[in-house]
Short mmCIF file of C-alpha atoms and ligand atoms in Angstrom, two decimals:
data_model
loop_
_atom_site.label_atom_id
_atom_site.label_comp_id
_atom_site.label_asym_id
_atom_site.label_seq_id
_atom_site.Cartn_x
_atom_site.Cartn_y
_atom_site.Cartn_z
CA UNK A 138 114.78 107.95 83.36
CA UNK A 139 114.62 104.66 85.36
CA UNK A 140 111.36 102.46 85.82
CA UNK A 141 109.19 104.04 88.24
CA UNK A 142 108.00 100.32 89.88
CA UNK A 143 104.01 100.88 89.54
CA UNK A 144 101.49 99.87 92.63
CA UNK A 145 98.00 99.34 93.61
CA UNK A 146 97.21 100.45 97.69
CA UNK A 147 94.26 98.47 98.39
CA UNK A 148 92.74 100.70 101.62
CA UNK A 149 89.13 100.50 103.39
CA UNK A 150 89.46 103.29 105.74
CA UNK A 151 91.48 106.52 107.10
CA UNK A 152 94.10 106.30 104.83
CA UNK A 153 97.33 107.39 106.75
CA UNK A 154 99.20 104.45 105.24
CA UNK A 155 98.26 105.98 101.84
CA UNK A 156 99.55 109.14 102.47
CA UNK A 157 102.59 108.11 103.97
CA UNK A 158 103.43 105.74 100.88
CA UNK A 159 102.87 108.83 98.96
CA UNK A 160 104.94 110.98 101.42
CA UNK A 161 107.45 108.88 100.88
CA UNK A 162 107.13 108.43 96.75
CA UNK A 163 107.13 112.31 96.54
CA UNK A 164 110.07 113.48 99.14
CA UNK A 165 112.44 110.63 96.88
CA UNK A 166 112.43 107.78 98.89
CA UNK A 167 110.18 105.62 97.28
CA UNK A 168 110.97 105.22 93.27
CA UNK A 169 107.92 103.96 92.56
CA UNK A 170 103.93 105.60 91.21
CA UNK A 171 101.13 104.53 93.34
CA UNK A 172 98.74 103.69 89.54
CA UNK A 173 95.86 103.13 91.38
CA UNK A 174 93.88 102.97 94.79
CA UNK A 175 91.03 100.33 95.25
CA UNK A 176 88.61 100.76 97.93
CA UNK A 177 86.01 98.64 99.09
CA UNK A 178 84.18 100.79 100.94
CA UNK A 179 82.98 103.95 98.38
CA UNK A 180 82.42 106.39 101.47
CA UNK A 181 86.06 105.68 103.25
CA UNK A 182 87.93 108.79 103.90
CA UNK A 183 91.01 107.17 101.86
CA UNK A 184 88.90 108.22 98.83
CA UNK A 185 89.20 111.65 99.28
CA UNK A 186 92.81 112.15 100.25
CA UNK A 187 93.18 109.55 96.62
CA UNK A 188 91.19 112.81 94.90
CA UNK A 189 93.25 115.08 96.43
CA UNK A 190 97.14 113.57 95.46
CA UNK A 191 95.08 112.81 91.70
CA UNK A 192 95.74 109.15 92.21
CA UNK A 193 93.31 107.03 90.03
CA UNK A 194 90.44 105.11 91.94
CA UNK A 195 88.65 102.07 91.25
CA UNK A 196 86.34 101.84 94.13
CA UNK A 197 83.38 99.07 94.13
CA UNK A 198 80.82 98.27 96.68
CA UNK A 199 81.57 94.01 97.25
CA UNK A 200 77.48 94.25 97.97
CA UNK A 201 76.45 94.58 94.09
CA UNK A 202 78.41 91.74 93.59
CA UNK A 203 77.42 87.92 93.43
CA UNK A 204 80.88 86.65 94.27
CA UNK A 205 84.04 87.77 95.56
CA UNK A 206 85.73 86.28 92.29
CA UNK A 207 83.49 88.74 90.28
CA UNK A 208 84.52 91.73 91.80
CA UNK A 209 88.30 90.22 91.69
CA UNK A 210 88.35 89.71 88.28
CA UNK A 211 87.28 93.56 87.87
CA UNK A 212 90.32 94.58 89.79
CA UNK A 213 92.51 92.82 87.93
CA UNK A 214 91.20 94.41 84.68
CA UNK A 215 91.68 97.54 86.26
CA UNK A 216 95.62 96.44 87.42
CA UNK A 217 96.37 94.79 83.88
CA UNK A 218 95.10 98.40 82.24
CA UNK A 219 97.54 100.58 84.80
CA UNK A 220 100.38 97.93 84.71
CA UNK A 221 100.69 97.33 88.36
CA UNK A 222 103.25 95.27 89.49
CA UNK A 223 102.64 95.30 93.23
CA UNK A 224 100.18 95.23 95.46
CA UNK A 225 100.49 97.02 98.76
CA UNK A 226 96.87 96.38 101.41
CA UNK A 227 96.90 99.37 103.69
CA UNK A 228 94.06 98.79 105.64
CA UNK A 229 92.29 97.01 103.43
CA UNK A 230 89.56 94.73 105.76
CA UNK A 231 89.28 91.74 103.51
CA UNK A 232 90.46 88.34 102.81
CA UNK A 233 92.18 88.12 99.28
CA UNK A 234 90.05 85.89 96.99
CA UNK A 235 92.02 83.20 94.49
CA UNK A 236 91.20 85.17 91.65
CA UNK A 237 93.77 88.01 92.77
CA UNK A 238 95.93 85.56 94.46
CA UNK A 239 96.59 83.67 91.13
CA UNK A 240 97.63 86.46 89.49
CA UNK A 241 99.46 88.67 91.87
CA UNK A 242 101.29 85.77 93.82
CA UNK A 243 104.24 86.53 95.75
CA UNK A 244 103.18 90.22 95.11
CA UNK A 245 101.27 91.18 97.34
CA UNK A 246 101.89 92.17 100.63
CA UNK A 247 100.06 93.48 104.11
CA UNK A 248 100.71 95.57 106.96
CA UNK A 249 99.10 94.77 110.46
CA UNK A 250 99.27 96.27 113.37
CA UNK A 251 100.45 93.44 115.61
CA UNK A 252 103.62 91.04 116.14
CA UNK A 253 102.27 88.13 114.09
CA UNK A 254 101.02 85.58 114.60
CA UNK A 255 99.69 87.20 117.95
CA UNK A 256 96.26 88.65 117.64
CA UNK A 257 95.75 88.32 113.38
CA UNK A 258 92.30 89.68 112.44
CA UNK A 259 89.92 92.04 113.46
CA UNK A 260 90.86 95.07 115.62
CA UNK A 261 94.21 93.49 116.75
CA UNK A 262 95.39 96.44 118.88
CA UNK A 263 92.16 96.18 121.13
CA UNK A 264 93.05 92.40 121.24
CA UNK A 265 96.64 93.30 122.59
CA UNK A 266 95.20 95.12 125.31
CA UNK A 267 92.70 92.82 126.66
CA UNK A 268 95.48 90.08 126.87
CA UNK A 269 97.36 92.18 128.46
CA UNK A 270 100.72 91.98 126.59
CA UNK A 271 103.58 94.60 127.60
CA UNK A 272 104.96 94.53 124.04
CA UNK A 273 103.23 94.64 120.27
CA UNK A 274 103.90 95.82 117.35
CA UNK A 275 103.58 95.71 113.40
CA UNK A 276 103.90 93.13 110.84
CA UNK A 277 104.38 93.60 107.26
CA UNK A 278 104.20 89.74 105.52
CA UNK A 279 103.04 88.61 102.31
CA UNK A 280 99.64 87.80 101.60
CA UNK A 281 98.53 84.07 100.72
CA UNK A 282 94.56 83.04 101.25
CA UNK A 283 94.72 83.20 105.19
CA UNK A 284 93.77 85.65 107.83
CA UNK A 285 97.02 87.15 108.10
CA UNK A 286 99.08 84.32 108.06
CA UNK A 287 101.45 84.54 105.04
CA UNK A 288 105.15 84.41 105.34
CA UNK A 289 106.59 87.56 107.28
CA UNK A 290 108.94 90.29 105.76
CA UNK A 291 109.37 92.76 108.82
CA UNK A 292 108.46 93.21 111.93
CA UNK A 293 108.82 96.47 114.47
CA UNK A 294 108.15 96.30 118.31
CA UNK A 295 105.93 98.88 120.27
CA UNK A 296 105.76 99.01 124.06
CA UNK A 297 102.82 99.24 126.15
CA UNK A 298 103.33 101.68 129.05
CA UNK A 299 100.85 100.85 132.30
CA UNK A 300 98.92 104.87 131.45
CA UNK A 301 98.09 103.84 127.61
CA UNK A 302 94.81 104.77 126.27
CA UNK A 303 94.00 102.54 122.73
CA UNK A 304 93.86 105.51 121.01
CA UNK A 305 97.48 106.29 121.99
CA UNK A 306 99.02 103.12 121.44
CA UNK A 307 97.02 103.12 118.22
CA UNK A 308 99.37 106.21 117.28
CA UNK A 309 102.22 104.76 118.41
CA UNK A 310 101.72 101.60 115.74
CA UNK A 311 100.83 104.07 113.29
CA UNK A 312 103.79 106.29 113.81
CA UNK A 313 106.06 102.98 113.28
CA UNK A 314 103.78 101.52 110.48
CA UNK A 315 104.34 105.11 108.61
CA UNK A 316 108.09 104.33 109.00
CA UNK A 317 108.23 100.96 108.16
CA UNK A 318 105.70 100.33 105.34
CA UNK A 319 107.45 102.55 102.72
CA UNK A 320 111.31 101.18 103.91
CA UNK A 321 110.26 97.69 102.96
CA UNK A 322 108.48 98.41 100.62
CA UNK A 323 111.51 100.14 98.82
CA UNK A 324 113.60 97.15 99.75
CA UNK A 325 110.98 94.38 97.85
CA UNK A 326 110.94 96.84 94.37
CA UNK A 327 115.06 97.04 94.72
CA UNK A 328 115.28 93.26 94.74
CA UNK A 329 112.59 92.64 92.37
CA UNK A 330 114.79 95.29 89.85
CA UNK A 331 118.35 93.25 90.83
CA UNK A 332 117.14 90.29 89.40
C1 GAR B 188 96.52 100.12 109.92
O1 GAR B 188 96.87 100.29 111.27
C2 GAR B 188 96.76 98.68 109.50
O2 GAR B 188 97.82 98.08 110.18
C3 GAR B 188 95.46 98.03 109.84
O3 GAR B 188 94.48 98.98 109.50
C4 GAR B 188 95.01 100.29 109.72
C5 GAR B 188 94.69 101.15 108.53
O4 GAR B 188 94.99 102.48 108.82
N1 GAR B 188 95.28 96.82 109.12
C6 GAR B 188 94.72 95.72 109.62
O5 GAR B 188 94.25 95.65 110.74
C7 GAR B 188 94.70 94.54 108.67
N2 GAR B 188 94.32 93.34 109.32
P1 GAR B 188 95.04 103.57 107.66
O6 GAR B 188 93.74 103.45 106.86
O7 GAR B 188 95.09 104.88 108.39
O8 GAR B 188 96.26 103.31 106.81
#
């Protein structure tokens, strides 16, 4: 049986990148095991859908912790014990600490719903609408210890139409981000296993 490349989805909310990784994983396009989920936030829905699919969880709440390196160092622990190679944010609303970023460098990578570097940060598709742009998008880059700033993998363009609501051009990025996050993310383990 060949290697089953092993990954941590770091999420804070919904979830629907989750489930489309595992989509993916389970319907044979993905060859990879999604070891763990970490969660930041112990009430997100992503926790429950993680409960459902009987993916392990390591959720933590950053408040009961002193310093971001503490609760770093934790994850790692965690990662070491489930031999993850990879680590895929999906909606996971934090900045990566140098803790993880020491040890997972040049592994970890981040999906965001806008054509970087326009509108990095907070709620990015509400940004794209206020300036007004006709075209956005998603990004999928690695992470380094910037807000969304690391080097850029792939990125997929979305139109805005005049009658868009944020809700529906929210699905629209989603749709694409469902598409996209699992292609590349097949493409990174393929290299990784040529070399
Ligand atoms: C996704 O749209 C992702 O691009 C975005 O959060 C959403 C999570 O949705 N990430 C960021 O804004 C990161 N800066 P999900 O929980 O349904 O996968």
């Amino acid at each position: 049986m060949s290697h089953k490349t092993k990954l941590a989805i770091f999420a804070s909310g919904t979830g629907s990148n989750y489930d489309a990784i595992m989509a993916a994983i389970n319907n044979g396009l993905l060859e990879a095991e999604v070891a763990i989920l970490v969660c930041d936030r112990p009430n997100a829905a992503v926790i429950e859908k993680a409960k459902k699919k009987q993916t392990p969880i390591f959720s933590f709440d950053p408040k009961q912790y002193s310093a971001k390196a503490d609760f770093e160092r934790e994850i790692i622990q965690q990662l070491c014990v489930k031999g993850v190679e990879w680590i895929i944010l999906a909606g996971y609303m934090r900045l990566i600490g140098q803790t993880l970023l020491n040890r997972y460098e040049g592994k970890i990578i981040n999906i965001h719903p806008s054509l970087l570097p326009s509108f990095p940060g907070l709620d990015a598709i509400g940004q794209a609408i206020e300036a007004g742009v006709k075209l956005t998008g998603v990004t999928i880059h690695y992470v380094d210890a910037g807000m969304d700033t690391g080097q850029i993998i792939a990125q997929a363009p979305v139109t805005i139409s005049e009658d868009m609501s944020k809700a529906d051009l929210q699905s629209a990025i989603q749709k694409v981000e469902h598409q996209l996050y699992p292609t590349i993310i097949k493409q990174l383990i393929n290299r990784g296993k040529q070399l």
